[in-house]
mmCIF file of C-alpha atoms in Angstrom:
data_model
loop_
_atom_site.group_PDB
_atom_site.id
_atom_site.type_symbol
_atom_site.label_atom_id
_atom_site.label_comp_id
_atom_site.label_asym_id
_atom_site.label_seq_id
_atom_site.Cartn_x
_atom_site.Cartn_y
_atom_site.Cartn_z
ATOM 1 C CA UNK M 1 11.942 -2.922 3.410
ATOM 2 C CA UNK M 2 12.307 -1.341 6.852
ATOM 3 C CA UNK M 3 13.044 -4.758 8.344
ATOM 4 C CA UNK M 4 9.527 -6.153 8.022
ATOM 5 C CA UNK M 5 8.861 -9.868 7.923
ATOM 6 C CA UNK M 6 5.566 -11.685 7.619
ATOM 7 C CA UNK M 7 4.722 -15.254 8.510
ATOM 8 C CA UNK M 8 3.608 -17.515 7.104
ATOM 9 C CA UNK M 9 4.250 -16.467 3.512
ATOM 10 C CA UNK M 10 1.683 -18.896 2.165
ATOM 11 C CA UNK M 11 -1.219 -20.623 3.828
ATOM 12 C CA UNK M 12 -4.112 -22.790 2.702
ATOM 13 C CA UNK M 13 -6.912 -23.340 5.162
ATOM 14 C CA UNK M 14 -10.512 -24.453 5.285
ATOM 15 C CA UNK M 15 -13.646 -22.418 5.795
ATOM 16 C CA UNK M 16 -14.470 -21.945 9.466
ATOM 17 C CA UNK M 17 -10.971 -22.396 10.832
ATOM 18 C CA UNK M 18 -9.129 -19.658 12.741
ATOM 19 C CA UNK M 19 -6.036 -18.159 11.134
ATOM 20 C CA UNK M 20 -3.395 -15.840 12.553
ATOM 21 C CA UNK M 21 -0.919 -13.909 10.456
ATOM 22 C CA UNK M 22 2.141 -12.331 12.015
ATOM 23 C CA UNK M 23 4.024 -9.162 11.168
ATOM 24 C CA UNK M 24 7.383 -8.431 12.768
ATOM 25 C CA UNK M 25 9.372 -5.212 12.400
ATOM 26 C CA UNK M 26 12.824 -4.208 13.581
ATOM 27 C CA UNK M 27 12.535 -0.445 12.973
ATOM 28 C CA UNK M 28 10.763 0.485 16.214
ATOM 29 C CA UNK M 29 8.035 2.230 14.203
ATOM 30 C CA UNK M 30 5.005 3.278 16.207
ATOM 31 C CA UNK M 31 2.400 2.804 13.486
ATOM 32 C CA UNK M 32 1.609 -0.537 11.865
ATOM 33 C CA UNK M 33 -1.047 -1.515 9.328
ATOM 34 C CA UNK M 34 -2.708 -4.559 7.826
ATOM 35 C CA UNK M 35 -3.956 -4.393 4.232
ATOM 36 C CA UNK M 36 -5.506 -6.875 1.879
ATOM 37 C CA UNK M 37 -4.852 -6.792 -1.858
ATOM 38 C CA UNK M 38 -7.393 -8.054 -4.345
ATOM 39 C CA UNK M 39 -7.595 -7.611 -8.135
ATOM 40 C CA UNK M 40 -9.442 -4.434 -9.035
ATOM 41 C CA UNK M 41 -9.360 -3.102 -5.483
ATOM 42 C CA UNK M 42 -5.774 -2.139 -4.871
ATOM 43 C CA UNK M 43 -4.773 -2.131 -1.223
ATOM 44 C CA UNK M 44 -7.495 -1.793 1.377
ATOM 45 C CA UNK M 45 -6.876 -1.095 5.047
ATOM 46 C CA UNK M 46 -8.133 -3.732 7.487
ATOM 47 C CA UNK M 47 -6.847 -2.513 10.852
ATOM 48 C CA UNK M 48 -4.039 -0.371 12.119
ATOM 49 C CA UNK M 49 -2.150 0.232 15.337
ATOM 50 C CA UNK M 50 -0.855 3.488 16.762
ATOM 51 C CA UNK M 51 0.977 1.965 19.696
ATOM 52 C CA UNK M 52 1.178 -1.058 21.955
ATOM 53 C CA UNK M 53 -2.361 -2.227 22.674
ATOM 54 C CA UNK M 54 -3.768 0.698 20.646
ATOM 55 C CA UNK M 55 -5.618 -0.381 17.511
ATOM 56 C CA UNK M 56 -8.424 0.869 15.312
ATOM 57 C CA UNK M 57 -10.518 -0.334 12.390
ATOM 58 C CA UNK M 58 -9.915 0.342 8.742
ATOM 59 C CA UNK M 59 -12.353 0.234 5.836
ATOM 60 C CA UNK M 60 -12.674 -3.585 5.597
ATOM 61 C CA UNK M 61 -12.409 -4.741 9.213
ATOM 62 C CA UNK M 62 -15.405 -7.106 9.402
ATOM 63 C CA UNK M 63 -14.298 -10.659 10.193
ATOM 64 C CA UNK M 64 -10.815 -9.595 11.330
ATOM 65 C CA UNK M 65 -9.255 -8.748 14.677
ATOM 66 C CA UNK M 66 -5.765 -7.570 15.584
ATOM 67 C CA UNK M 67 -3.486 -7.432 18.571
ATOM 68 C CA UNK M 68 -0.275 -5.642 19.401
ATOM 69 C CA UNK M 69 1.335 -6.693 22.659
ATOM 70 C CA UNK M 70 4.754 -5.248 21.825
ATOM 71 C CA UNK M 71 6.093 -2.656 19.416
ATOM 72 C CA UNK M 72 7.656 -5.102 16.999
ATOM 73 C CA UNK M 73 4.735 -7.491 16.500
ATOM 74 C CA UNK M 74 1.291 -6.950 14.978
ATOM 75 C CA UNK M 75 -1.014 -9.958 14.615
ATOM 76 C CA UNK M 76 -4.011 -10.296 12.310
ATOM 77 C CA UNK M 77 -6.594 -12.954 13.193
ATOM 78 C CA UNK M 78 -9.403 -14.342 11.112
ATOM 79 C CA UNK M 79 -11.635 -15.887 13.784
ATOM 80 C CA UNK M 80 -13.518 -18.084 11.317
ATOM 81 C CA UNK M 81 -12.098 -17.912 7.827
ATOM 82 C CA UNK M 82 -14.422 -17.541 4.839
ATOM 83 C CA UNK M 83 -13.729 -17.909 1.114
ATOM 84 C CA UNK M 84 -14.138 -14.143 0.693
ATOM 85 C CA UNK M 85 -11.023 -13.713 2.825
ATOM 86 C CA UNK M 86 -8.869 -15.427 0.226
ATOM 87 C CA UNK M 87 -6.401 -12.662 -0.589
ATOM 88 C CA UNK M 88 -2.850 -11.420 -0.281
ATOM 89 C CA UNK M 89 -2.250 -9.706 3.046
ATOM 90 C CA UNK M 90 0.376 -7.029 3.528
ATOM 91 C CA UNK M 91 1.697 -5.535 6.705
ATOM 92 C CA UNK M 92 3.176 -2.048 6.700
ATOM 93 C CA UNK M 93 4.942 0.176 9.181
ATOM 94 C CA UNK M 94 5.149 3.937 9.095
ATOM 95 C CA UNK M 95 8.168 6.118 9.644
ATOM 96 C CA UNK M 96 7.311 9.849 9.410
ATOM 97 C CA UNK M 97 4.812 9.942 6.499
ATOM 98 C CA UNK M 98 6.192 6.972 4.630
ATOM 99 C CA UNK M 99 4.724 3.488 4.818
ATOM 100 C CA UNK M 100 6.996 0.502 4.235
ATOM 101 C CA UNK M 101 5.525 -2.827 3.242
ATOM 102 C CA UNK M 102 6.378 -6.387 4.086
ATOM 103 C CA UNK M 103 6.615 -9.195 1.509
ATOM 104 C CA UNK M 104 3.008 -10.358 1.963
ATOM 105 C CA UNK M 105 1.137 -13.521 2.921
ATOM 106 C CA UNK M 106 -0.927 -15.353 0.333
ATOM 107 C CA UNK M 107 -3.946 -16.883 2.067
ATOM 108 C CA UNK M 108 -6.306 -19.316 0.390
ATOM 109 C CA UNK M 109 -9.526 -20.333 2.134
ATOM 110 C CA UNK M 110 -11.113 -23.431 0.628
ATOM 111 C CA UNK Z 1 -15.883 8.892 1.649
ATOM 112 C CA UNK Z 2 -12.274 9.323 0.623
ATOM 113 C CA UNK Z 3 -11.432 7.966 -2.802
ATOM 114 C CA UNK Z 4 -8.495 7.770 -5.198
ATOM 115 C CA UNK Z 5 -9.041 6.981 -8.869
ATOM 116 C CA UNK Z 6 -6.142 5.781 -10.999
ATOM 117 C CA UNK Z 7 -5.861 5.540 -14.791
ATOM 118 C CA UNK Z 8 -5.078 3.691 -16.923
ATOM 119 C CA UNK Z 9 -5.391 0.216 -15.442
ATOM 120 C CA UNK Z 10 -2.946 -1.157 -18.003
ATOM 121 C CA UNK Z 11 -0.279 0.602 -20.052
ATOM 122 C CA UNK Z 12 2.025 -0.837 -22.686
ATOM 123 C CA UNK Z 13 4.938 1.204 -24.039
ATOM 124 C CA UNK Z 14 8.015 0.574 -26.131
ATOM 125 C CA UNK Z 15 11.378 0.644 -24.428
ATOM 126 C CA UNK Z 16 12.675 4.212 -24.415
ATOM 127 C CA UNK Z 17 9.241 5.805 -24.554
ATOM 128 C CA UNK Z 18 7.652 7.743 -21.692
ATOM 129 C CA UNK Z 19 4.848 6.482 -19.469
ATOM 130 C CA UNK Z 20 2.313 8.601 -17.597
ATOM 131 C CA UNK Z 21 -0.081 7.407 -14.886
ATOM 132 C CA UNK Z 22 -2.727 9.719 -13.490
ATOM 133 C CA UNK Z 23 -4.614 9.805 -10.192
ATOM 134 C CA UNK Z 24 -7.358 11.972 -8.751
ATOM 135 C CA UNK Z 25 -8.292 12.249 -5.089
ATOM 136 C CA UNK Z 26 -11.403 13.384 -3.294
ATOM 137 C CA UNK Z 27 -10.230 14.787 0.059
ATOM 138 C CA UNK Z 28 -9.038 18.371 -0.309
ATOM 139 C CA UNK Z 29 -7.202 18.004 3.019
ATOM 140 C CA UNK Z 30 -4.876 15.321 1.626
ATOM 141 C CA UNK Z 31 -1.309 16.553 1.865
ATOM 142 C CA UNK Z 32 0.932 13.575 1.085
ATOM 143 C CA UNK Z 33 0.990 11.577 -2.155
ATOM 144 C CA UNK Z 34 3.301 8.561 -2.490
ATOM 145 C CA UNK Z 35 3.806 6.280 -5.464
ATOM 146 C CA UNK Z 36 4.623 2.605 -5.048
ATOM 147 C CA UNK Z 37 6.015 0.030 -7.449
ATOM 148 C CA UNK Z 38 5.093 -3.603 -6.947
ATOM 149 C CA UNK Z 39 6.928 -6.397 -8.709
ATOM 150 C CA UNK Z 40 5.421 -9.837 -9.034
ATOM 151 C CA UNK Z 41 5.345 -11.706 -5.721
ATOM 152 C CA UNK Z 42 6.694 -8.787 -3.695
ATOM 153 C CA UNK Z 43 5.383 -6.045 -1.474
ATOM 154 C CA UNK Z 44 4.900 -2.481 -2.753
ATOM 155 C CA UNK Z 45 8.013 -0.309 -2.627
ATOM 156 C CA UNK Z 46 8.000 3.467 -2.402
ATOM 157 C CA UNK Z 47 9.575 5.039 -5.483
ATOM 158 C CA UNK Z 48 8.740 8.718 -5.053
ATOM 159 C CA UNK Z 49 6.438 10.935 -3.018
ATOM 160 C CA UNK Z 50 5.288 14.536 -3.010
ATOM 161 C CA UNK Z 51 3.795 16.822 -0.419
ATOM 162 C CA UNK Z 52 1.103 19.404 -1.020
ATOM 163 C CA UNK Z 53 3.460 22.372 -0.694
ATOM 164 C CA UNK Z 54 5.364 21.248 -3.814
ATOM 165 C CA UNK Z 55 4.121 21.136 -7.409
ATOM 166 C CA UNK Z 56 6.711 18.823 -8.917
ATOM 167 C CA UNK Z 57 9.458 16.482 -7.810
ATOM 168 C CA UNK Z 58 12.028 14.557 -9.853
ATOM 169 C CA UNK Z 59 14.302 11.642 -9.155
ATOM 170 C CA UNK Z 60 16.363 10.610 -12.182
ATOM 171 C CA UNK Z 61 13.894 9.147 -14.713
ATOM 172 C CA UNK Z 62 10.877 9.499 -12.438
ATOM 173 C CA UNK Z 63 8.852 12.628 -11.758
ATOM 174 C CA UNK Z 64 5.600 13.374 -10.001
ATOM 175 C CA UNK Z 65 3.411 16.435 -10.532
ATOM 176 C CA UNK Z 66 0.627 17.676 -8.280
ATOM 177 C CA UNK Z 67 -2.273 19.993 -9.085
ATOM 178 C CA UNK Z 68 -3.991 20.760 -5.777
ATOM 179 C CA UNK Z 69 -6.713 22.860 -7.350
ATOM 180 C CA UNK Z 70 -7.810 20.065 -9.646
ATOM 181 C CA UNK Z 71 -6.977 17.397 -7.017
ATOM 182 C CA UNK Z 72 -4.919 15.275 -9.319
ATOM 183 C CA UNK Z 73 -1.351 14.051 -9.461
ATOM 184 C CA UNK Z 74 0.638 12.121 -12.030
ATOM 185 C CA UNK Z 75 3.675 9.854 -12.294
ATOM 186 C CA UNK Z 76 5.982 10.326 -15.262
ATOM 187 C CA UNK Z 77 8.617 7.770 -16.216
ATOM 188 C CA UNK Z 78 10.980 8.746 -19.014
ATOM 189 C CA UNK Z 79 13.253 6.505 -21.096
ATOM 190 C CA UNK Z 80 11.420 3.414 -19.916
ATOM 191 C CA UNK Z 81 13.347 0.161 -19.525
ATOM 192 C CA UNK Z 82 12.100 -3.437 -19.293
ATOM 193 C CA UNK Z 83 12.848 -3.438 -15.549
ATOM 194 C CA UNK Z 84 10.234 -0.688 -15.136
ATOM 195 C CA UNK Z 85 7.578 -3.306 -15.891
ATOM 196 C CA UNK Z 86 5.495 -3.691 -12.727
ATOM 197 C CA UNK Z 87 2.252 -2.576 -11.079
ATOM 198 C CA UNK Z 88 2.262 1.032 -9.895
ATOM 199 C CA UNK Z 89 0.004 2.370 -7.155
ATOM 200 C CA UNK Z 90 -0.735 5.944 -6.228
ATOM 201 C CA UNK Z 91 -2.011 6.916 -2.797
ATOM 202 C CA UNK Z 92 -3.278 9.979 -0.963
ATOM 203 C CA UNK Z 93 -3.204 10.674 2.749
ATOM 204 C CA UNK Z 94 -6.245 11.410 4.813
ATOM 205 C CA UNK Z 95 -6.688 11.949 8.520
ATOM 206 C CA UNK Z 96 -9.182 9.735 10.324
ATOM 207 C CA UNK Z 97 -8.977 8.127 13.734
ATOM 208 C CA UNK Z 98 -5.592 8.214 15.410
ATOM 209 C CA UNK Z 99 -3.319 8.970 12.497
ATOM 210 C CA UNK Z 100 -2.910 9.898 8.862
ATOM 211 C CA UNK Z 101 -3.789 6.954 6.671
ATOM 212 C CA UNK Z 102 -3.361 6.220 2.981
ATOM 213 C CA UNK Z 103 -6.048 5.532 0.399
ATOM 214 C CA UNK Z 104 -4.677 3.662 -2.608
ATOM 215 C CA UNK Z 105 -5.629 3.706 -6.244
ATOM 216 C CA UNK Z 106 -6.445 0.412 -7.936
ATOM 217 C CA UNK Z 107 -3.099 0.130 -9.675
ATOM 218 C CA UNK Z 108 -1.637 0.372 -13.194
ATOM 219 C CA UNK Z 109 0.080 -2.586 -14.835
ATOM 220 C CA UNK Z 110 2.942 -1.149 -16.875
ATOM 221 C CA UNK Z 111 4.500 -3.343 -19.536
ATOM 222 C CA UNK Z 112 7.645 -2.094 -21.262
ATOM 223 C CA UNK Z 113 8.199 -3.930 -24.530
ATOM 224 C CA UNK Z 114 11.882 -4.403 -25.484
#
């Protein structure tokens, strides 16, 4: 699993509240990614990072922001959670071509 | 835009039979094609990958084939076992922004009946 942890693993929150998900890696990989997984959609890229303080948008970035202040940590923030953001969120890191995934965070927005 | 289509969405086989999952991709510049297995409640795990300079790759009971001209690639699992039951995702690389990224298929739920 390339030493990837995600926290929290489960979270229930209410519409309109801010939420931050954390991804931590121990592999010193330069590239990190946030995906969401929904039935019928597979894995869709939200944001990614190509270095400390270097981030870019993916295909479903609206309503999400990210930050990377050090190599090992990549944070995903939902500024004001909506029910459409109920999903399972996966972090991944990339070594060479290969992406390695964390265990996921199940987020429910009521 | 870039797209990966995956079929079938569900597949049920008897233990010992073979299973085949097929994917097509849209970006002719894609050059890396990984396959992931996801068990219930876990993150996807890489099981095999292939690069565009190779037509076939095998790893024990798993093989992947790539047809660049037709832009499709397939996962073959032989002598299936109950522990092969999982969701399988294909993906294709594409370059956009600062790095190569992956576009994923929508997944295939494989059920191996004992």
